[in-house]
Amino acid sequence: MANTVRGSEPAKRIRLNSIFVKIAGVVGVAAALLTGLTAVQYTNATMRLVSEELQHAAQEANKLITSNLSGAIRFADDAPIAAQIELLTGHENSETLYGLAIDAAGEVIVAQGNDVAVEPELVALARKAVETGADVLSDDGFLVASPAVFKGEVVGAFATATTPELILAMAKMEHGKVTLAAVATVAVGILLLVLGLRASVARPMTRLARAVDSVGRDELDIDVPGTARGDELGDIGKSVDRMRDSLKAAAETRRESAFRGAAFRASQSAMMMIDRDLNIIYVNRAVTELLRKHTESLRLHKPDFDADALVGRNMDDFHPGELRSRVRRILENPANLPYTATIAVGQARLTLQISAVEDEHGQHIGYVNEWKDVSTEFFTRAAIQALDENMLKADFELDGRFTYGNALFHRAFGRHPDDGKDWAPATAVSERLSQAIARCAGGEADYDVFEVSLPGMPRVFLDGGFTPVKDDKGQVIRISFLGKDVTTAKVTLEAAEAERAAMLEAQAQVVAGLRRGLGRLRDGDLTVAIEEAFSSEYEELRRDFNAAVEQLFHAMRGVIENASQIRGEASEISHAADELSQRTERQAATLEETAAALDQLTSSVKSASDGATSTNDLVQGARENAETSGEIVREAVDAMDEIASSSQKISKITDVIDDIAFQTNLLALNAGVEAARAGDAGRGFAVVASEVRALAQRSSDAAREINGLISASGTQVKRGVDLVDQAGTALKGIVESVKEISRNVSEIAVA
């Protein structure tokens, strides 16, 4: 009777390394990661969008402000610029940290704000904006400089530094609230999901795991739980039940397989077992390591080759094209076995020996393939053969006696390897060869281009080296030479050196001629010409020099004529400047007369005030004085009206003066532009124009001050008119009272 698995009982506690805990952890971590990544992505996207909008707004605002301040920047009027910067940076929590303006020369007009550290970078950006005529931004986009354009000309730049920290901080705070709400929602969902997994998956898997553990301990007489379920856990239970049955049958074969494969696996030779259809059924570790080294080369022929997944593949994968059918024909005949072949795997060379495998009845059931890497031996032989075919090679004894030379070595000296002629010792040929032999005998190699001159033969140049050949104890046993015949190249090089020397001599002649010509040209001689003929390669250079000097002569003559014409035009401009100065002096005299008229107006207003006070005292004294004062009041009102009318006329006069100053300023500005165009000839006129502009500016300022004083006087006059009207009304009341008193007194007198 089958035993009931103890694992079917419910678990008493939850293990931290259980699948349930892992699944719950994975779900929790995944949900947390998803929530966190979503929140981070959303926050980053929002922050990036806010930053981009702030950058764009800062750029547009800076362009607008620069447009408004272009006139002030042009005339270096720092007051409106400073006021604008104060408006941007002065209030609390301002996004603008700093602002400055520079003129066209790059000099700072105004710079102020709360972060002086950014001023150098702002100045650099502003200067770049002046140079390029376009907006310039910092790497983060919050430092912006815009060129100031006045009447189509870049006259300076305005730059501001803004910070997104306040807006970003508010945005982050709002995102934090949203993230907390999302985390709470996800946490509740995870809790419900984990409880469901525990009831439907974790506990059944725990019972099934204990059943598998019992089968693993060879307790094969148990009941496997979950076989009646229709889901994946039921499939696992059925599989475990079938595994329990198959394990009984496999117990015996397992022991036999262990002994049979031990020797094959432990072999140091790279071996694989192949069935009759050339399918690989087993490989040992040595063949896996061997083929793993050549994986890249094998994948050129078979892209999906994997040295760790050889079992199950066919040997045809190692045989390209028609070689597959030829190999199969060879292996089908056991008489051809064992069969040995060498194959190329990229740059490597591998030999494989295929032997037949027979069963206990002598039937052919497969093959054993032994692999061996013979790349080193193969390429060593190939290298030696290539050197012998392409390089001169010779061997010498330690005393310099010749012992061997290949065909190329003999051919270099016009000999044949079998002609039987004796070679003189290398030490007797030249002192240089004797030194090389001595160094090699001492264990050092010697590389050089060696000149060899044998009796009755032309010179031979050999580029190579004498190398000592040592035994396993480090003793030099012979000397070997390996090199190339460079006789032809050496002779060609000597001819080229001679040609180069001739060319250098011709170049020296050219340089000397040009030096003399340029020296005279430097001293102001525009009639210089190189008369000495150059070599044919440089004759065109001499003609070009002479032609260039001749053209320079004609050009300088034209420059002198133009200079005379410019001097005359500059004189005319200077005369016009003198006339402009005289007109400006006459305008100054007019302003002085206006100031004198204003002084007289002030005296009249004071006299009118004293008259009003005297009239008030007379009204209080008697009826006659009251009536007289009433007339005086009416006259004072009329005088006040005339004063107000005169003030308005004077104000209009000052407006005209202001307009005249503005037009004078424009005329001076245009004169300065013309002077700048005239260059050095108009420099003095530019100074006069600058003084005229300054005088016009002072006239305009004085006119504005007069206007202000007249406005204030008008206000006071109006107030005086009102007071006089009130005094007139009061005097009328007093006159009526005096008349009543007079009647009463008359009546008393009559009585």
CSV table of C-alpha atoms in Angstrom, one decimal, residues 440-693:
chain,number,residue,atom,x,y,z
A,440,CYS,CA,76.6,37.5,-33.1
A,441,ALA,CA,79.3,35.3,-31.6
A,442,GLY,CA,78.9,37.3,-28.4
A,443,GLY,CA,75.1,36.6,-28.4
A,444,GLU,CA,73.8,39.9,-29.9
A,445,ALA,CA,72.0,40.4,-33.2
A,446,ASP,CA,73.2,43.0,-35.8
A,447,TYR,CA,70.8,44.6,-38.3
A,448,ASP,CA,71.9,47.0,-41.0
A,449,VAL,CA,72.3,47.5,-44.8
A,450,PHE,CA,75.5,45.7,-45.5
A,451,GLU,CA,77.7,46.4,-48.6
A,452,VAL,CA,79.3,43.3,-49.9
A,453,SER,CA,82.0,43.5,-52.6
A,454,LEU,CA,83.5,40.3,-53.9
A,455,PRO,CA,86.4,40.2,-56.3
A,456,GLY,CA,85.4,40.5,-59.9
A,457,MET,CA,81.8,41.3,-59.0
A,458,PRO,CA,79.7,44.5,-58.7
A,459,ARG,CA,78.7,45.8,-55.3
A,460,VAL,CA,75.7,44.1,-53.6
A,461,PHE,CA,73.7,45.7,-50.8
A,462,LEU,CA,71.9,43.4,-48.4
A,463,ASP,CA,69.2,44.8,-46.0
A,464,GLY,CA,68.9,42.3,-43.1
A,465,GLY,CA,70.4,41.0,-39.9
A,466,PHE,CA,72.9,38.6,-38.5
A,467,THR,CA,71.2,36.6,-35.7
A,468,PRO,CA,72.8,34.2,-33.3
A,469,VAL,CA,71.3,30.7,-33.1
A,470,LYS,CA,71.5,29.2,-29.6
A,471,ASP,CA,71.0,25.7,-28.2
A,472,ASP,CA,68.8,24.8,-25.2
A,473,LYS,CA,71.6,26.0,-22.9
A,474,GLY,CA,71.9,29.4,-24.4
A,475,GLN,CA,75.2,28.8,-26.2
A,476,VAL,CA,75.7,30.2,-29.7
A,477,ILE,CA,76.2,27.3,-32.1
A,478,ARG,CA,76.0,29.2,-35.5
A,479,ILE,CA,75.1,32.5,-37.1
A,480,SER,CA,72.2,33.0,-39.5
A,481,PHE,CA,71.6,35.8,-41.9
A,482,LEU,CA,68.2,36.8,-43.1
A,483,GLY,CA,67.5,39.7,-45.4
A,484,LYS,CA,66.7,41.1,-48.9
A,485,ASP,CA,68.7,42.3,-51.9
A,486,VAL,CA,68.3,46.0,-52.0
A,487,THR,CA,71.0,46.7,-54.6
A,488,THR,CA,68.7,48.2,-57.2
A,489,ALA,CA,66.9,50.4,-54.6
A,490,LYS,CA,70.2,51.6,-53.2
A,491,VAL,CA,71.6,52.6,-56.6
A,492,THR,CA,68.3,54.3,-57.4
A,493,LEU,CA,68.4,56.2,-54.1
A,494,GLU,CA,72.0,57.5,-54.8
A,495,ALA,CA,70.8,58.8,-58.2
A,496,ALA,CA,67.8,60.5,-56.5
A,497,GLU,CA,70.1,62.1,-54.0
A,498,ALA,CA,72.2,63.6,-56.8
A,499,GLU,CA,69.1,64.9,-58.5
A,500,ARG,CA,67.9,66.4,-55.2
A,501,ALA,CA,71.2,68.2,-54.7
A,502,ALA,CA,70.8,69.8,-58.1
A,503,MET,CA,67.3,70.9,-57.3
A,504,LEU,CA,68.4,72.4,-54.0
A,505,GLU,CA,71.0,74.5,-55.8
A,506,ALA,CA,68.3,75.8,-58.2
A,507,GLN,CA,66.0,76.6,-55.2
A,508,ALA,CA,68.8,78.5,-53.5
A,509,GLN,CA,69.2,80.7,-56.6
A,510,VAL,CA,65.4,81.4,-56.6
A,511,VAL,CA,65.4,82.2,-52.9
A,512,ALA,CA,68.4,84.6,-53.3
A,513,GLY,CA,66.7,86.4,-56.2
A,514,LEU,CA,63.4,86.8,-54.4
A,515,ARG,CA,65.2,87.9,-51.2
A,516,ARG,CA,66.9,90.8,-53.1
A,517,GLY,CA,63.7,91.7,-54.9
A,518,LEU,CA,61.6,91.7,-51.7
A,519,GLY,CA,64.2,93.7,-49.9
A,520,ARG,CA,64.0,96.5,-52.4
A,521,LEU,CA,60.3,96.3,-52.3
A,522,ARG,CA,60.4,96.6,-48.5
A,523,ASP,CA,62.4,99.8,-48.9
A,524,GLY,CA,59.7,101.3,-51.1
A,525,ASP,CA,61.2,100.7,-54.5
A,526,LEU,CA,58.2,99.9,-56.7
A,527,THR,CA,60.3,99.8,-59.8
A,528,VAL,CA,62.2,96.7,-58.7
A,529,ALA,CA,62.4,93.7,-61.2
A,530,ILE,CA,64.3,90.4,-61.1
A,531,GLU,CA,66.5,90.4,-64.2
A,532,GLU,CA,68.5,87.2,-63.5
A,533,ALA,CA,66.9,84.2,-65.3
A,534,PHE,CA,65.9,81.2,-63.1
A,535,SER,CA,65.9,77.6,-64.0
A,536,SER,CA,63.0,76.4,-66.2
A,537,GLU,CA,61.0,75.1,-63.3
A,538,TYR,CA,61.1,78.5,-61.5
A,539,GLU,CA,61.1,80.9,-64.5
A,540,GLU,CA,57.4,81.4,-64.3
A,541,LEU,CA,57.8,82.4,-60.6
A,542,ARG,CA,60.2,85.2,-61.6
A,543,ARG,CA,57.8,86.5,-64.3
A,544,ASP,CA,54.9,86.5,-61.8
A,545,PHE,CA,56.9,88.5,-59.2
A,546,ASN,CA,57.8,91.2,-61.8
A,547,ALA,CA,54.2,91.4,-62.9
A,548,ALA,CA,52.9,91.6,-59.3
A,549,VAL,CA,55.3,94.5,-58.5
A,550,GLU,CA,54.2,96.4,-61.7
A,551,GLN,CA,50.5,96.0,-60.7
A,552,LEU,CA,51.3,97.2,-57.1
A,553,PHE,CA,53.0,100.3,-58.6
A,554,HIS,CA,49.9,101.2,-60.6
A,555,ALA,CA,47.6,100.5,-57.5
A,556,MET,CA,49.6,102.7,-55.2
A,557,ARG,CA,49.4,105.6,-57.7
A,558,GLY,CA,45.6,105.2,-57.7
A,559,VAL,CA,45.6,105.2,-53.9
A,560,ILE,CA,47.5,108.5,-53.8
A,561,GLU,CA,45.1,110.2,-56.2
A,562,ASN,CA,42.1,109.0,-54.2
A,563,ALA,CA,43.7,110.3,-51.0
A,564,SER,CA,43.8,113.8,-52.5
A,565,GLN,CA,40.2,113.7,-53.4
A,566,ILE,CA,39.2,112.5,-49.8
A,567,ARG,CA,41.3,115.4,-48.3
A,568,GLY,CA,39.1,117.9,-50.2
A,569,GLU,CA,35.9,116.3,-49.2
A,570,ALA,CA,37.0,116.3,-45.5
A,571,SER,CA,37.6,120.1,-45.7
A,572,GLU,CA,34.0,120.6,-46.9
A,573,ILE,CA,32.7,118.5,-44.0
A,574,SER,CA,34.7,120.6,-41.5
A,575,HIS,CA,33.2,123.8,-43.0
A,576,ALA,CA,29.7,122.4,-42.5
A,577,ALA,CA,30.5,121.5,-38.9
A,578,ASP,CA,31.5,125.1,-38.2
A,579,GLU,CA,28.2,126.4,-39.5
A,580,LEU,CA,26.3,123.9,-37.4
A,581,SER,CA,28.3,125.1,-34.3
A,582,GLN,CA,27.2,128.7,-34.9
A,583,ARG,CA,23.5,127.7,-35.2
A,584,THR,CA,23.8,125.9,-31.9
A,585,GLU,CA,25.3,129.0,-30.2
A,586,ARG,CA,22.3,131.1,-31.4
A,587,GLN,CA,19.9,128.5,-29.9
A,588,ALA,CA,21.7,128.8,-26.6
A,589,ALA,CA,21.2,132.6,-26.6
A,590,THR,CA,17.5,132.1,-27.2
A,591,LEU,CA,17.3,129.8,-24.1
A,592,GLU,CA,19.0,132.5,-21.9
A,593,GLU,CA,16.3,135.1,-23.0
A,594,THR,CA,13.6,132.5,-22.1
A,595,ALA,CA,15.1,132.1,-18.6
A,596,ALA,CA,15.0,135.9,-18.0
A,597,ALA,CA,11.3,136.1,-19.0
A,598,LEU,CA,10.6,133.4,-16.4
A,599,ASP,CA,12.3,135.5,-13.7
A,600,GLN,CA,9.9,138.4,-14.4
A,601,LEU,CA,6.9,136.1,-14.3
A,602,THR,CA,7.9,134.9,-10.8
A,603,SER,CA,8.1,138.6,-9.5
A,604,SER,CA,4.6,139.4,-11.0
A,605,VAL,CA,3.1,136.4,-9.2
A,606,LYS,CA,4.6,137.5,-5.8
A,607,SER,CA,3.3,141.1,-6.3
A,608,ALA,CA,-0.2,139.8,-7.0
A,609,SER,CA,-0.2,137.8,-3.7
A,610,ASP,CA,0.8,140.9,-1.7
A,611,GLY,CA,-2.0,143.0,-3.3
A,612,ALA,CA,-4.6,140.3,-2.3
A,613,THR,CA,-3.5,140.5,1.3
A,614,SER,CA,-3.8,144.3,1.5
A,615,THR,CA,-7.2,144.2,-0.1
A,616,ASN,CA,-8.4,141.8,2.6
A,617,ASP,CA,-7.2,144.2,5.4
A,618,LEU,CA,-8.9,147.2,3.8
A,619,VAL,CA,-12.3,145.3,3.5
A,620,GLN,CA,-12.2,144.6,7.3
A,621,GLY,CA,-11.5,148.3,8.1
A,622,ALA,CA,-14.5,150.0,6.4
A,623,ARG,CA,-17.2,149.9,3.8
A,624,GLU,CA,-15.4,152.2,1.4
A,625,ASN,CA,-12.2,150.1,1.6
A,626,ALA,CA,-14.4,146.9,1.1
A,627,GLU,CA,-15.9,148.2,-2.1
A,628,THR,CA,-12.5,149.3,-3.3
A,629,SER,CA,-11.0,145.8,-2.4
A,630,GLY,CA,-13.8,144.1,-4.4
A,631,GLU,CA,-12.7,146.0,-7.5
A,632,ILE,CA,-9.1,145.0,-6.8
A,633,VAL,CA,-10.1,141.4,-6.4
A,634,ARG,CA,-11.8,141.4,-9.8
A,635,GLU,CA,-8.7,143.0,-11.3
A,636,ALA,CA,-6.5,140.3,-9.6
A,637,VAL,CA,-8.6,137.5,-11.0
A,638,ASP,CA,-8.2,139.0,-14.5
A,639,ALA,CA,-4.4,139.3,-13.9
A,640,MET,CA,-4.2,135.7,-12.8
A,641,ASP,CA,-6.0,134.5,-15.9
A,642,GLU,CA,-3.5,136.5,-18.0
A,643,ILE,CA,-0.6,134.9,-16.1
A,644,ALA,CA,-2.0,131.4,-16.7
A,645,SER,CA,-2.4,132.2,-20.4
A,646,SER,CA,1.2,133.5,-20.5
A,647,SER,CA,2.5,130.3,-18.8
A,648,GLN,CA,0.8,128.1,-21.5
A,649,LYS,CA,2.4,130.2,-24.2
A,650,ILE,CA,5.8,129.9,-22.5
A,651,SER,CA,5.3,126.1,-22.2
A,652,LYS,CA,4.7,125.9,-26.0
A,653,ILE,CA,7.9,127.9,-26.5
A,654,THR,CA,9.9,125.3,-24.4
A,655,ASP,CA,8.3,122.5,-26.4
A,656,VAL,CA,9.6,124.1,-29.5
A,657,ILE,CA,13.0,124.4,-27.9
A,658,ASP,CA,12.9,120.7,-27.0
A,659,ASP,CA,12.0,119.8,-30.6
A,660,ILE,CA,14.9,122.0,-31.8
A,661,ALA,CA,17.3,120.2,-29.4
A,662,PHE,CA,16.0,116.8,-30.7
A,663,GLN,CA,16.5,117.8,-34.3
A,664,THR,CA,20.0,119.2,-33.4
A,665,ASN,CA,20.8,115.9,-31.8
A,666,LEU,CA,19.8,114.0,-34.9
A,667,LEU,CA,21.8,116.3,-37.1
A,668,ALA,CA,24.8,115.8,-34.8
A,669,LEU,CA,24.3,112.0,-35.0
A,670,ASN,CA,24.2,112.1,-38.8
A,671,ALA,CA,27.2,114.3,-38.9
A,672,GLY,CA,29.1,111.8,-36.6
A,673,VAL,CA,28.1,109.0,-39.0
A,674,GLU,CA,29.4,110.9,-42.0
A,675,ALA,CA,32.6,111.7,-40.0
A,676,ALA,CA,33.1,108.0,-39.3
A,677,ARG,CA,32.7,107.2,-43.0
A,678,ALA,CA,35.3,109.8,-43.8
A,679,GLY,CA,37.8,108.0,-41.6
A,680,ASP,CA,40.8,109.8,-40.2
A,681,ALA,CA,40.0,112.9,-42.3
A,682,GLY,CA,36.7,113.3,-40.4
A,683,ARG,CA,38.0,112.5,-36.9
A,684,GLY,CA,38.1,116.2,-35.9
A,685,PHE,CA,34.6,116.8,-37.2
A,686,ALA,CA,33.4,113.8,-35.2
A,687,VAL,CA,34.6,115.5,-32.0
A,688,VAL,CA,32.7,118.7,-32.9
A,689,ALA,CA,29.6,116.6,-33.7
A,690,SER,CA,29.9,114.9,-30.3
A,691,GLU,CA,30.1,118.3,-28.5
A,692,VAL,CA,27.1,119.6,-30.5
A,693,ARG,CA,25.1,116.5,-29.4
